[in-house]
PDB file of C-alpha atoms in Angstrom:
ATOM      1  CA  UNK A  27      90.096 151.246  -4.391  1.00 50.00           C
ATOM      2  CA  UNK A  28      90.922 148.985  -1.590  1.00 50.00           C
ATOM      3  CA  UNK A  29      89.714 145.521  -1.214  1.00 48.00           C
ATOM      4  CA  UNK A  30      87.411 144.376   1.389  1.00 77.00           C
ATOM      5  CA  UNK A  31      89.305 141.390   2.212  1.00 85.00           C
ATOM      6  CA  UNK A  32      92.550 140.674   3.942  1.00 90.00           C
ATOM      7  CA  UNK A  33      95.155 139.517   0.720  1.00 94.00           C
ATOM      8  CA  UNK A  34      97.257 136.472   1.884  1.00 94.00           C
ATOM      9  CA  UNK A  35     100.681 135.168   0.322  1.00 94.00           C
ATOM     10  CA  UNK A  36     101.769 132.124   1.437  1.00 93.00           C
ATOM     11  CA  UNK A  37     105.229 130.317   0.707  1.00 88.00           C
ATOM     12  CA  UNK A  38     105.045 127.823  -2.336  1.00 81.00           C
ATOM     13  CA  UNK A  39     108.147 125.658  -0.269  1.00 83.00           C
ATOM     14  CA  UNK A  40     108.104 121.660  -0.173  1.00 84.00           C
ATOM     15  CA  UNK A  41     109.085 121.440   3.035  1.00 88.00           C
ATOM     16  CA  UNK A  42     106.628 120.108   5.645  1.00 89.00           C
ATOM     17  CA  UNK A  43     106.219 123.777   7.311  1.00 91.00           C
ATOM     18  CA  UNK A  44     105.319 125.535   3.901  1.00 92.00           C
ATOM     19  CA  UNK A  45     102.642 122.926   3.814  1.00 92.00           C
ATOM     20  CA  UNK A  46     101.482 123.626   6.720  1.00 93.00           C
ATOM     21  CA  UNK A  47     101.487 127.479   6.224  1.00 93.00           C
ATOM     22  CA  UNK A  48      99.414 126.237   2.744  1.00 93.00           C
ATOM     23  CA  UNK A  49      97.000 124.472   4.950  1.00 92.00           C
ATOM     24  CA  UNK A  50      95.897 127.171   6.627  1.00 92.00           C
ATOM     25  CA  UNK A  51      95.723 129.522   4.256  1.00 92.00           C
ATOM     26  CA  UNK A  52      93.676 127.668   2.954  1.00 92.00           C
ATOM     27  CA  UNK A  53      91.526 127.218   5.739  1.00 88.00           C
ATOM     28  CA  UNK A  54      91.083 131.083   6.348  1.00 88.00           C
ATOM     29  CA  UNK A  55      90.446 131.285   2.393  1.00 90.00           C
ATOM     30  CA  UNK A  56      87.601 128.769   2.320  1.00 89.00           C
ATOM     31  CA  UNK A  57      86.121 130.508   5.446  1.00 84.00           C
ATOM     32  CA  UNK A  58      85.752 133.856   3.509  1.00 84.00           C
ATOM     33  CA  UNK A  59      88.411 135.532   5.725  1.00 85.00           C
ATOM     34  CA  UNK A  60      91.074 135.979   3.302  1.00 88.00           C
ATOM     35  CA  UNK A  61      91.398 136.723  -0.117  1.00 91.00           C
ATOM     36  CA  UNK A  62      94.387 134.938  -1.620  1.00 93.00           C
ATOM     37  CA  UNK A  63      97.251 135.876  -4.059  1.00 94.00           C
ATOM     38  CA  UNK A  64      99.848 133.906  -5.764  1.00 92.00           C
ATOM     39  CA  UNK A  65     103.639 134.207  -4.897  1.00 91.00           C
ATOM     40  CA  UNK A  66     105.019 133.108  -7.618  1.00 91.00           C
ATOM     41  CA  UNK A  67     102.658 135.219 -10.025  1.00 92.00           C
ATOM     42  CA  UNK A  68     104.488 138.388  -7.888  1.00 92.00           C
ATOM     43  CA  UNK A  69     107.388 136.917  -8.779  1.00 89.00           C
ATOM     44  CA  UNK A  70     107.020 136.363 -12.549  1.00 92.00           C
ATOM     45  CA  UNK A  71     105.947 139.921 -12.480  1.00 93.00           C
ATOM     46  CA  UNK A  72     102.279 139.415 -12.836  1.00 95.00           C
ATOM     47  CA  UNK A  73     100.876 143.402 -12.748  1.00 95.00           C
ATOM     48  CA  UNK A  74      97.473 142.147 -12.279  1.00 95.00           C
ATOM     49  CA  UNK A  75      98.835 140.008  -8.801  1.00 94.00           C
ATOM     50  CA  UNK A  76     100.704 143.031  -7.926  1.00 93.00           C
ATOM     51  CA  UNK A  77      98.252 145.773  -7.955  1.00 93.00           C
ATOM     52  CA  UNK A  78      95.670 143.403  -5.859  1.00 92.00           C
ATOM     53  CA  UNK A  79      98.546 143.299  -2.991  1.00 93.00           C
ATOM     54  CA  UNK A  80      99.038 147.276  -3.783  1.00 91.00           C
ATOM     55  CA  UNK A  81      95.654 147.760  -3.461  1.00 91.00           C
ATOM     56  CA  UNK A  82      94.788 145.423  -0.067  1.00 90.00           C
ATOM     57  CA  UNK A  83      93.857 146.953   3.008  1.00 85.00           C
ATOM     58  CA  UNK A  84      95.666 144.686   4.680  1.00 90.00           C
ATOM     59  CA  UNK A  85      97.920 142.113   3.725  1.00 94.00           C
ATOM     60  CA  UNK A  86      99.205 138.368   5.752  1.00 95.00           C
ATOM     61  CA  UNK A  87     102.519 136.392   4.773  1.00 96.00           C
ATOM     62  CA  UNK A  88     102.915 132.776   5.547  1.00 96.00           C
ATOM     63  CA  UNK A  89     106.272 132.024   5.121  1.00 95.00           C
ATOM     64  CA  UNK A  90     107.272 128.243   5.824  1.00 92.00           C
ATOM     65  CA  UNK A  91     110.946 128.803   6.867  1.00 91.00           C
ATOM     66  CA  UNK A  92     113.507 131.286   7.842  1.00 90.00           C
ATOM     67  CA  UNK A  93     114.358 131.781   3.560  1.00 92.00           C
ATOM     68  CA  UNK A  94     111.047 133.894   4.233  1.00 93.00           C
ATOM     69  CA  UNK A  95     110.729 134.136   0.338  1.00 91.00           C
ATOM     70  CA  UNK A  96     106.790 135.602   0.351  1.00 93.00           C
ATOM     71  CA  UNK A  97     107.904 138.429   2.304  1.00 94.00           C
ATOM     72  CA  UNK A  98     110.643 138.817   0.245  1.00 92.00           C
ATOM     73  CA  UNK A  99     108.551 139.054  -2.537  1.00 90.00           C
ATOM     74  CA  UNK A 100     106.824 141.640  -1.355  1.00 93.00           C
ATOM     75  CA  UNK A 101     109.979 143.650  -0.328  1.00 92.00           C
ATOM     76  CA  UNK A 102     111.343 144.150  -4.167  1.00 89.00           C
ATOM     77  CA  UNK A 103     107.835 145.884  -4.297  1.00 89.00           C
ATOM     78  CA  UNK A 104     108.625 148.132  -1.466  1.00 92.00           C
ATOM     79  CA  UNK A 105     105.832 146.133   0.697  1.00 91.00           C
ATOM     80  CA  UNK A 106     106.671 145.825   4.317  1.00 90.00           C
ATOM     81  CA  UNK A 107     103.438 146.925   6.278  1.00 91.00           C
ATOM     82  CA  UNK A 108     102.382 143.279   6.090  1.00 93.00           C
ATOM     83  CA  UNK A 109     101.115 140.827   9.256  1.00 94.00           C
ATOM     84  CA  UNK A 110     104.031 138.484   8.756  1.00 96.00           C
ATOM     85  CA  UNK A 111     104.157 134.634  10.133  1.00 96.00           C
ATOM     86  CA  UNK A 112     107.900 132.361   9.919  1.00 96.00           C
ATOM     87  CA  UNK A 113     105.717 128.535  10.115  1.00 94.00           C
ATOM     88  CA  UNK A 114     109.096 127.155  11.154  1.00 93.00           C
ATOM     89  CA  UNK A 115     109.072 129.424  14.226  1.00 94.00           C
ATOM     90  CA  UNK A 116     106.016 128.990  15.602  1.00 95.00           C
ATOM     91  CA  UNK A 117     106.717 125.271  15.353  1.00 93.00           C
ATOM     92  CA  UNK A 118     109.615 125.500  17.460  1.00 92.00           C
ATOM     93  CA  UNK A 119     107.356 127.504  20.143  1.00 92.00           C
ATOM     94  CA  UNK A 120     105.386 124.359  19.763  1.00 91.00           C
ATOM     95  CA  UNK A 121     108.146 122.583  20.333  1.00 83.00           C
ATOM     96  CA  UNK A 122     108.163 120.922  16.702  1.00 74.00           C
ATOM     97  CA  UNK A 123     111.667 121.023  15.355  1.00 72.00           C
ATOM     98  CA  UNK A 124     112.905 119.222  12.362  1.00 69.00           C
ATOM     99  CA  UNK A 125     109.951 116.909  11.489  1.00 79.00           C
ATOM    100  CA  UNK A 126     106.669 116.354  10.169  1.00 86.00           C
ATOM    101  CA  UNK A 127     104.038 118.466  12.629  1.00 89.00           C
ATOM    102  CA  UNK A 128     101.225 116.327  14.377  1.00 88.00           C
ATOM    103  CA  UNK A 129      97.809 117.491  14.467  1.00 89.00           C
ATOM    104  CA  UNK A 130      97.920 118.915  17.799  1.00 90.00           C
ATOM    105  CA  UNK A 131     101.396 121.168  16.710  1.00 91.00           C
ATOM    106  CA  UNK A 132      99.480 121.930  13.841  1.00 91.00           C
ATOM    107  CA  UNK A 133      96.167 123.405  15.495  1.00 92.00           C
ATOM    108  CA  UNK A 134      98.927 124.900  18.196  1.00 93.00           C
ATOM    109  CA  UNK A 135     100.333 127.009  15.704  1.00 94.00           C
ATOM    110  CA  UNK A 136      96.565 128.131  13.799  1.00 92.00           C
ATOM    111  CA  UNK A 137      95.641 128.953  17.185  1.00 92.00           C
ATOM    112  CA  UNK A 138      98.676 131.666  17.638  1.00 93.00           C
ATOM    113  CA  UNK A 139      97.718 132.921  14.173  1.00 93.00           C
ATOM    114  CA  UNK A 140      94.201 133.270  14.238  1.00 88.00           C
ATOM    115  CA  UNK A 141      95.121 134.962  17.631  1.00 88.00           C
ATOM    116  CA  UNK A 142      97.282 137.506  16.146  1.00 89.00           C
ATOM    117  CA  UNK A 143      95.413 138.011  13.297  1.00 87.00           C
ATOM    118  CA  UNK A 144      91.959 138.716  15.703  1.00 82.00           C
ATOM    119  CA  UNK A 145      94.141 141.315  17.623  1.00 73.00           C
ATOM    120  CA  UNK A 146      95.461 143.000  14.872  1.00 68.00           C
ATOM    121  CA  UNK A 147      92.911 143.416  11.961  1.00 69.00           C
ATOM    122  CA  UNK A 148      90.265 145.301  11.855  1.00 64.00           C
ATOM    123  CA  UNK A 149      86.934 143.759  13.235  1.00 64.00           C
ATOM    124  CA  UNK A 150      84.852 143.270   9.798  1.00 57.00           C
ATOM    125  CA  UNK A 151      87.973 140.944   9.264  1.00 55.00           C
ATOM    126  CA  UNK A 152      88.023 139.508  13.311  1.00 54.00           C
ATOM    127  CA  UNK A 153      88.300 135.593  12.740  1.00 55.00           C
ATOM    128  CA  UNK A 154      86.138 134.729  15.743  1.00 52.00           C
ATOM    129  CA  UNK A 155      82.810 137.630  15.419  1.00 47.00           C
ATOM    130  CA  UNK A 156      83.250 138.500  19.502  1.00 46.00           C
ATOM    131  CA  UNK A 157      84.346 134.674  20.561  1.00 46.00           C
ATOM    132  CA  UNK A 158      87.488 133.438  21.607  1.00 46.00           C
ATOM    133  CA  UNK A 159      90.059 133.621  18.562  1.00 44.00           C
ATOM    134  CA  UNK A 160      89.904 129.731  18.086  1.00 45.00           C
ATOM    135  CA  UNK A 161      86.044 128.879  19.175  1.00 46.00           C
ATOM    136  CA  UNK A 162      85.605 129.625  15.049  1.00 47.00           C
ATOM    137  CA  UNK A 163      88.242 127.988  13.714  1.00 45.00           C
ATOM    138  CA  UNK A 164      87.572 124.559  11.590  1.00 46.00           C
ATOM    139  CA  UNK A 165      90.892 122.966   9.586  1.00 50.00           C
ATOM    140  CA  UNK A 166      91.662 120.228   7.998  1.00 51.00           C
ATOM    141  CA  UNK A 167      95.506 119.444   7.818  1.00 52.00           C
ATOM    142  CA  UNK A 168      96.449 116.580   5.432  1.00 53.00           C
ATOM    143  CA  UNK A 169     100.181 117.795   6.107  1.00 55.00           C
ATOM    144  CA  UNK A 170     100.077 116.478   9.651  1.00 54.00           C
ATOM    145  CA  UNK A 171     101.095 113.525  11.298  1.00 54.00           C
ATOM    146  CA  UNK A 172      98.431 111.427  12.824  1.00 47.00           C
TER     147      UNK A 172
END
């Protein structure tokens, strides 16, 4: 059976973009728009974490950095059909390289997700219910610089 909700895997990273990505996961998850699953329980093998990501209709990688170690996870499982997102990249597009994002880099980058994600999921899942991608976004980022 497949489950209703989007999965998401985001990278467990310490660097300032894997926080980020971890942010707004988190976001989407609190907003009922996700349903979330834990890397490193793939990792360790977890059957119970795997067959949730076998059995999602759909499935979203946050990846922090160009190591892209979510997606990676997925790939020893022979996952690839999977709506993937490099934080670090989109932060250069934002023209954040090398530091701590500010607030405004940060919403920059939530807004090209949620766009993505609105274009290419199907609508029960659409992040913004016939509105503009970002009108229904709220997020909190204690990763950013103020």
């Amino acid at each position: 059976m497949k489950q209703q909700l989007p999965v998401l895997l985001t990278c467990a990273g310490m660097c300032h973009e894997a926080e980020l990505a971890e942010d707004i996961a988190q976001s989407l998850y609190q907003q009922g728009k996700v349903d979330k699953v834990s890397v490193v329980a793939i990792t360790a093998g977890s059957f119970i974490h795997q067959q949730k990501v076998k059995e999602a209709s759909s499935i979203v990688v946050f990846d922090g950095c160009a190591l892209n170690c979510a997606k990676l996870s997925l790939d020893k499982l022979a996952i690839s059909d999977v709506y993937h997102f490099d934080i670090s990249k989109l932060l250069q597009k934002v023209s954040c390289v090398g530091e701590k994002p500010s607030l405004l880099e940060s919403l920059q980058v939530t807004q090209m997700i949620n766009h993505t994600l609105f274009s290419v999921l199907p609508k029960q899942y659409s992040l913004g219910k016939g509105k503009g991608a970002s009108e229904d976004i709220i997020a909190i980022f204690p990763c950013a610089d103020r």
